[in-house]
């Protein structure tokens, strides 16, 4: 059986905690898209682990796979593995030989393109994480990418670098009009010999530690043997390159369909399993783009956003940027539930909303005299949407550990009403409720692996 975990909003919904919790019942945890732009915080017995590439399940000793749909910065991967080893863990991480490699020039190009867009009057900088994600996926689609398998073959690696690197240098110099002199710190990112030496050595370490796999074949065999597979989505539905708020998106597909494409496990197998959407009880967004329910209208709203940001620790795991805050937006959740076919949802950060004077939920949008129940397809139209709010009862702060232990009925009544309202609106049952950052601080109604 498979379980696919998907972000329902804009990333940062607290997927890591659920992946970690349910990952204990899985035999393999697979990331199917994205790279080290993700930031997963896993709190285990008071110890905090911040991971951006290693699948969260690795903290609990489950085999972690970076699927073919991922873009992998091997240096980040080794740093995270080495750090976990230093902290006494022994993560077992394998990388798909078909996955693409984020090269140093991809990161440089990510930065340059963002700067150029920021200077442009159109003001359409995306606010990327600067990890080279977009440029790597561009090269993948452009059939000039370097894959993990190429790192294992020094001759193939050189051939690919000799083709790609001069093009990248020309892009920087001739298109963006920038000079990269020999003493420029970015020079090594465009030096074929230096890149070859560094990445062939990375290939040797991957081979020595037997870290690479034929992902589709490996997962097929694990599945045939009756093993449970958990697919760990990164980012969220509304920054999906196809289904999100284009162009303010990441360059991959966080939605559930990509679990199949990005791992090589057939759609029927993925579709036969459970697909759980992870929801934050309010909204946060890091980076640019519309946020119709954003709390930024006046000083009171800004103070409320500050309060939620502090209580919820809403600062980017990867970049440290403060996240923008908004009320829960049901049109966004309806879109997410439809696109991924959620069988259940887990709602996190319910504790953060305790003690508010007022609690609002956006149930639809008004746009040009019409009422919409889902997100329009263009940024321009979404930006012009007026949220239609329903005001719900608030609840007082509660003891998270006691509630997690006692179960769902121990939640304040108004919190249960809020959750049931959400579930009804998107016609999807609640599987779990997050009431605090620790894995133990979760009220579980359904364990998808036991469904
Ligand atoms: P990129 O993925 O670095 O190219 O960034 C593209 C957009 O996705 C930017 O708005 C980022 O802030 C956003 N983004 C990327 N990864 C995450 C994530 O893990 N959580 C939330 N937002 C993300």
PDB file of C-alpha atoms in Angstrom, residues 55-161:
ATOM      1  CA  UNK A  55      13.504  12.513   3.470  1.00  0.00           C
ATOM      2  CA  UNK A  56      12.031  13.184   6.928  1.00  0.00           C
ATOM      3  CA  UNK A  57      11.509   9.481   7.633  1.00  0.00           C
ATOM      4  CA  UNK A  58      15.289   9.022   7.809  1.00  0.00           C
ATOM      5  CA  UNK A  59      15.226  10.484  11.335  1.00  0.00           C
ATOM      6  CA  UNK A  60      13.327   7.348  12.396  1.00  0.00           C
ATOM      7  CA  UNK A  61      15.566   4.931  10.537  1.00  0.00           C
ATOM      8  CA  UNK A  62      13.292   4.336   7.524  1.00  0.00           C
ATOM      9  CA  UNK A  63      14.989   4.009   4.102  1.00  0.00           C
ATOM     10  CA  UNK A  64      14.747   7.364   2.318  1.00  0.00           C
ATOM     11  CA  UNK A  65      14.703   7.655  -1.477  1.00  0.00           C
ATOM     12  CA  UNK A  66      15.198  10.763  -3.587  1.00  0.00           C
ATOM     13  CA  UNK A  67      13.177   9.848  -6.662  1.00  0.00           C
ATOM     14  CA  UNK A  68      13.868  10.570 -10.318  1.00  0.00           C
ATOM     15  CA  UNK A  69      11.569  13.618 -10.113  1.00  0.00           C
ATOM     16  CA  UNK A  70      13.884  15.327  -7.627  1.00  0.00           C
ATOM     17  CA  UNK A  71      16.705  17.726  -8.347  1.00  0.00           C
ATOM     18  CA  UNK A  72      19.591  16.903  -6.064  1.00  0.00           C
ATOM     19  CA  UNK A  73      22.358  19.102  -4.731  1.00  0.00           C
ATOM     20  CA  UNK A  74      24.761  16.368  -3.606  1.00  0.00           C
ATOM     21  CA  UNK A  75      26.696  18.752  -1.397  1.00  0.00           C
ATOM     22  CA  UNK A  76      23.557  19.533   0.636  1.00  0.00           C
ATOM     23  CA  UNK A  77      22.794  15.824   0.749  1.00  0.00           C
ATOM     24  CA  UNK A  78      26.202  14.907   2.138  1.00  0.00           C
ATOM     25  CA  UNK A  79      26.147  17.783   4.645  1.00  0.00           C
ATOM     26  CA  UNK A  80      22.766  16.663   5.993  1.00  0.00           C
ATOM     27  CA  UNK A  81      23.803  13.015   6.158  1.00  0.00           C
ATOM     28  CA  UNK A  82      27.076  13.907   7.893  1.00  0.00           C
ATOM     29  CA  UNK A  83      25.231  16.132  10.407  1.00  0.00           C
ATOM     30  CA  UNK A  84      22.736  13.388  11.215  1.00  0.00           C
ATOM     31  CA  UNK A  85      25.597  10.920  11.668  1.00  0.00           C
ATOM     32  CA  UNK A  86      27.302  13.351  14.038  1.00  0.00           C
ATOM     33  CA  UNK A  87      24.080  13.444  16.054  1.00  0.00           C
ATOM     34  CA  UNK A  88      24.168   9.683  16.406  1.00  0.00           C
ATOM     35  CA  UNK A  89      21.708   8.696  13.642  1.00  0.00           C
ATOM     36  CA  UNK A  90      22.457   6.397  10.733  1.00  0.00           C
ATOM     37  CA  UNK A  91      20.306   7.621   7.834  1.00  0.00           C
ATOM     38  CA  UNK A  92      19.878   5.209   4.916  1.00  0.00           C
ATOM     39  CA  UNK A  93      19.361   7.460   1.891  1.00  0.00           C
ATOM     40  CA  UNK A  94      19.393   6.335  -1.765  1.00  0.00           C
ATOM     41  CA  UNK A  95      19.254   8.572  -4.820  1.00  0.00           C
ATOM     42  CA  UNK A  96      17.615   7.768  -8.149  1.00  0.00           C
ATOM     43  CA  UNK A  97      20.166   7.495 -10.928  1.00  0.00           C
ATOM     44  CA  UNK A  98      17.634   9.299 -13.135  1.00  0.00           C
ATOM     45  CA  UNK A  99      17.391  12.301 -10.780  1.00  0.00           C
ATOM     46  CA  UNK A 100      18.964  15.533 -12.019  1.00  0.00           C
ATOM     47  CA  UNK A 101      21.891  17.234 -10.327  1.00  0.00           C
ATOM     48  CA  UNK A 102      21.800  20.863  -9.221  1.00  0.00           C
ATOM     49  CA  UNK A 103      25.132  22.209 -10.416  1.00  0.00           C
ATOM     50  CA  UNK A 104      26.836  25.332  -8.994  1.00  0.00           C
ATOM     51  CA  UNK A 105      25.974  27.259 -12.186  1.00  0.00           C
ATOM     52  CA  UNK A 106      22.279  26.567 -11.587  1.00  0.00           C
ATOM     53  CA  UNK A 107      22.445  28.351  -8.264  1.00  0.00           C
ATOM     54  CA  UNK A 108      24.324  31.289  -9.771  1.00  0.00           C
ATOM     55  CA  UNK A 109      21.765  31.550 -12.578  1.00  0.00           C
ATOM     56  CA  UNK A 110      18.853  31.374 -10.118  1.00  0.00           C
ATOM     57  CA  UNK A 111      20.292  34.412  -8.311  1.00  0.00           C
ATOM     58  CA  UNK A 112      21.009  36.360 -11.491  1.00  0.00           C
ATOM     59  CA  UNK A 113      17.549  35.784 -12.945  1.00  0.00           C
ATOM     60  CA  UNK A 114      15.854  36.874  -9.741  1.00  0.00           C
ATOM     61  CA  UNK A 115      17.972  40.056  -9.658  1.00  0.00           C
ATOM     62  CA  UNK A 116      17.147  40.845 -13.266  1.00  0.00           C
ATOM     63  CA  UNK A 117      13.426  40.312 -12.652  1.00  0.00           C
ATOM     64  CA  UNK A 118      13.526  42.434  -9.490  1.00  0.00           C
ATOM     65  CA  UNK A 119      15.105  45.317 -11.450  1.00  0.00           C
ATOM     66  CA  UNK A 120      12.558  44.979 -14.207  1.00  0.00           C
ATOM     67  CA  UNK A 121       9.495  47.269 -14.031  1.00  0.00           C
ATOM     68  CA  UNK A 122       7.168  44.279 -14.327  1.00  0.00           C
ATOM     69  CA  UNK A 123       8.313  43.341 -10.805  1.00  0.00           C
ATOM     70  CA  UNK A 124       7.828  39.631 -11.347  1.00  0.00           C
ATOM     71  CA  UNK A 125      10.671  38.283  -9.235  1.00  0.00           C
ATOM     72  CA  UNK A 126       9.422  35.010  -7.763  1.00  0.00           C
ATOM     73  CA  UNK A 127      11.319  35.211  -4.489  1.00  0.00           C
ATOM     74  CA  UNK A 128      12.919  31.820  -5.070  1.00  0.00           C
ATOM     75  CA  UNK A 129      14.952  30.072  -2.416  1.00  0.00           C
ATOM     76  CA  UNK A 130      18.044  30.633  -4.587  1.00  0.00           C
ATOM     77  CA  UNK A 131      18.873  26.923  -4.589  1.00  0.00           C
ATOM     78  CA  UNK A 132      19.031  26.586  -8.373  1.00  0.00           C
ATOM     79  CA  UNK A 133      15.779  24.624  -8.597  1.00  0.00           C
ATOM     80  CA  UNK A 134      14.263  26.391 -11.633  1.00  0.00           C
ATOM     81  CA  UNK A 135      17.433  26.417 -13.767  1.00  0.00           C
ATOM     82  CA  UNK A 136      17.996  22.684 -13.062  1.00  0.00           C
ATOM     83  CA  UNK A 137      14.466  21.733 -14.140  1.00  0.00           C
ATOM     84  CA  UNK A 138      14.920  23.969 -17.217  1.00  0.00           C
ATOM     85  CA  UNK A 139      17.979  21.950 -18.185  1.00  0.00           C
ATOM     86  CA  UNK A 140      16.139  18.708 -17.539  1.00  0.00           C
ATOM     87  CA  UNK A 141      13.331  19.729 -19.893  1.00  0.00           C
ATOM     88  CA  UNK A 142      15.908  21.151 -22.311  1.00  0.00           C
ATOM     89  CA  UNK A 143      17.706  17.776 -22.432  1.00  0.00           C
ATOM     90  CA  UNK A 144      21.003  19.245 -21.324  1.00  0.00           C
ATOM     91  CA  UNK A 145      20.810  18.242 -17.678  1.00  0.00           C
ATOM     92  CA  UNK A 146      23.321  16.208 -15.706  1.00  0.00           C
ATOM     93  CA  UNK A 147      21.857  13.210 -13.957  1.00  0.00           C
ATOM     94  CA  UNK A 148      23.081  11.317 -10.910  1.00  0.00           C
ATOM     95  CA  UNK A 149      24.065   8.436 -13.228  1.00  0.00           C
ATOM     96  CA  UNK A 150      26.415  10.793 -15.094  1.00  0.00           C
ATOM     97  CA  UNK A 151      28.384  11.431 -11.892  1.00  0.00           C
ATOM     98  CA  UNK A 152      29.232   7.733 -11.793  1.00  0.00           C
ATOM     99  CA  UNK A 153      30.861   7.886 -15.230  1.00  0.00           C
ATOM    100  CA  UNK A 154      33.668  10.489 -15.396  1.00  0.00           C
ATOM    101  CA  UNK A 155      33.833  10.435 -19.222  1.00  0.00           C
ATOM    102  CA  UNK A 156      30.098  10.975 -19.630  1.00  0.00           C
ATOM    103  CA  UNK A 157      30.279  13.721 -17.012  1.00  0.00           C
ATOM    104  CA  UNK A 158      33.018  15.562 -18.888  1.00  0.00           C
ATOM    105  CA  UNK A 159      31.144  15.325 -22.158  1.00  0.00           C
ATOM    106  CA  UNK A 160      27.974  16.774 -20.591  1.00  0.00           C
ATOM    107  CA  UNK A 161      29.879  19.557 -18.857  1.00  0.00           C
TER     108      UNK A 161
END
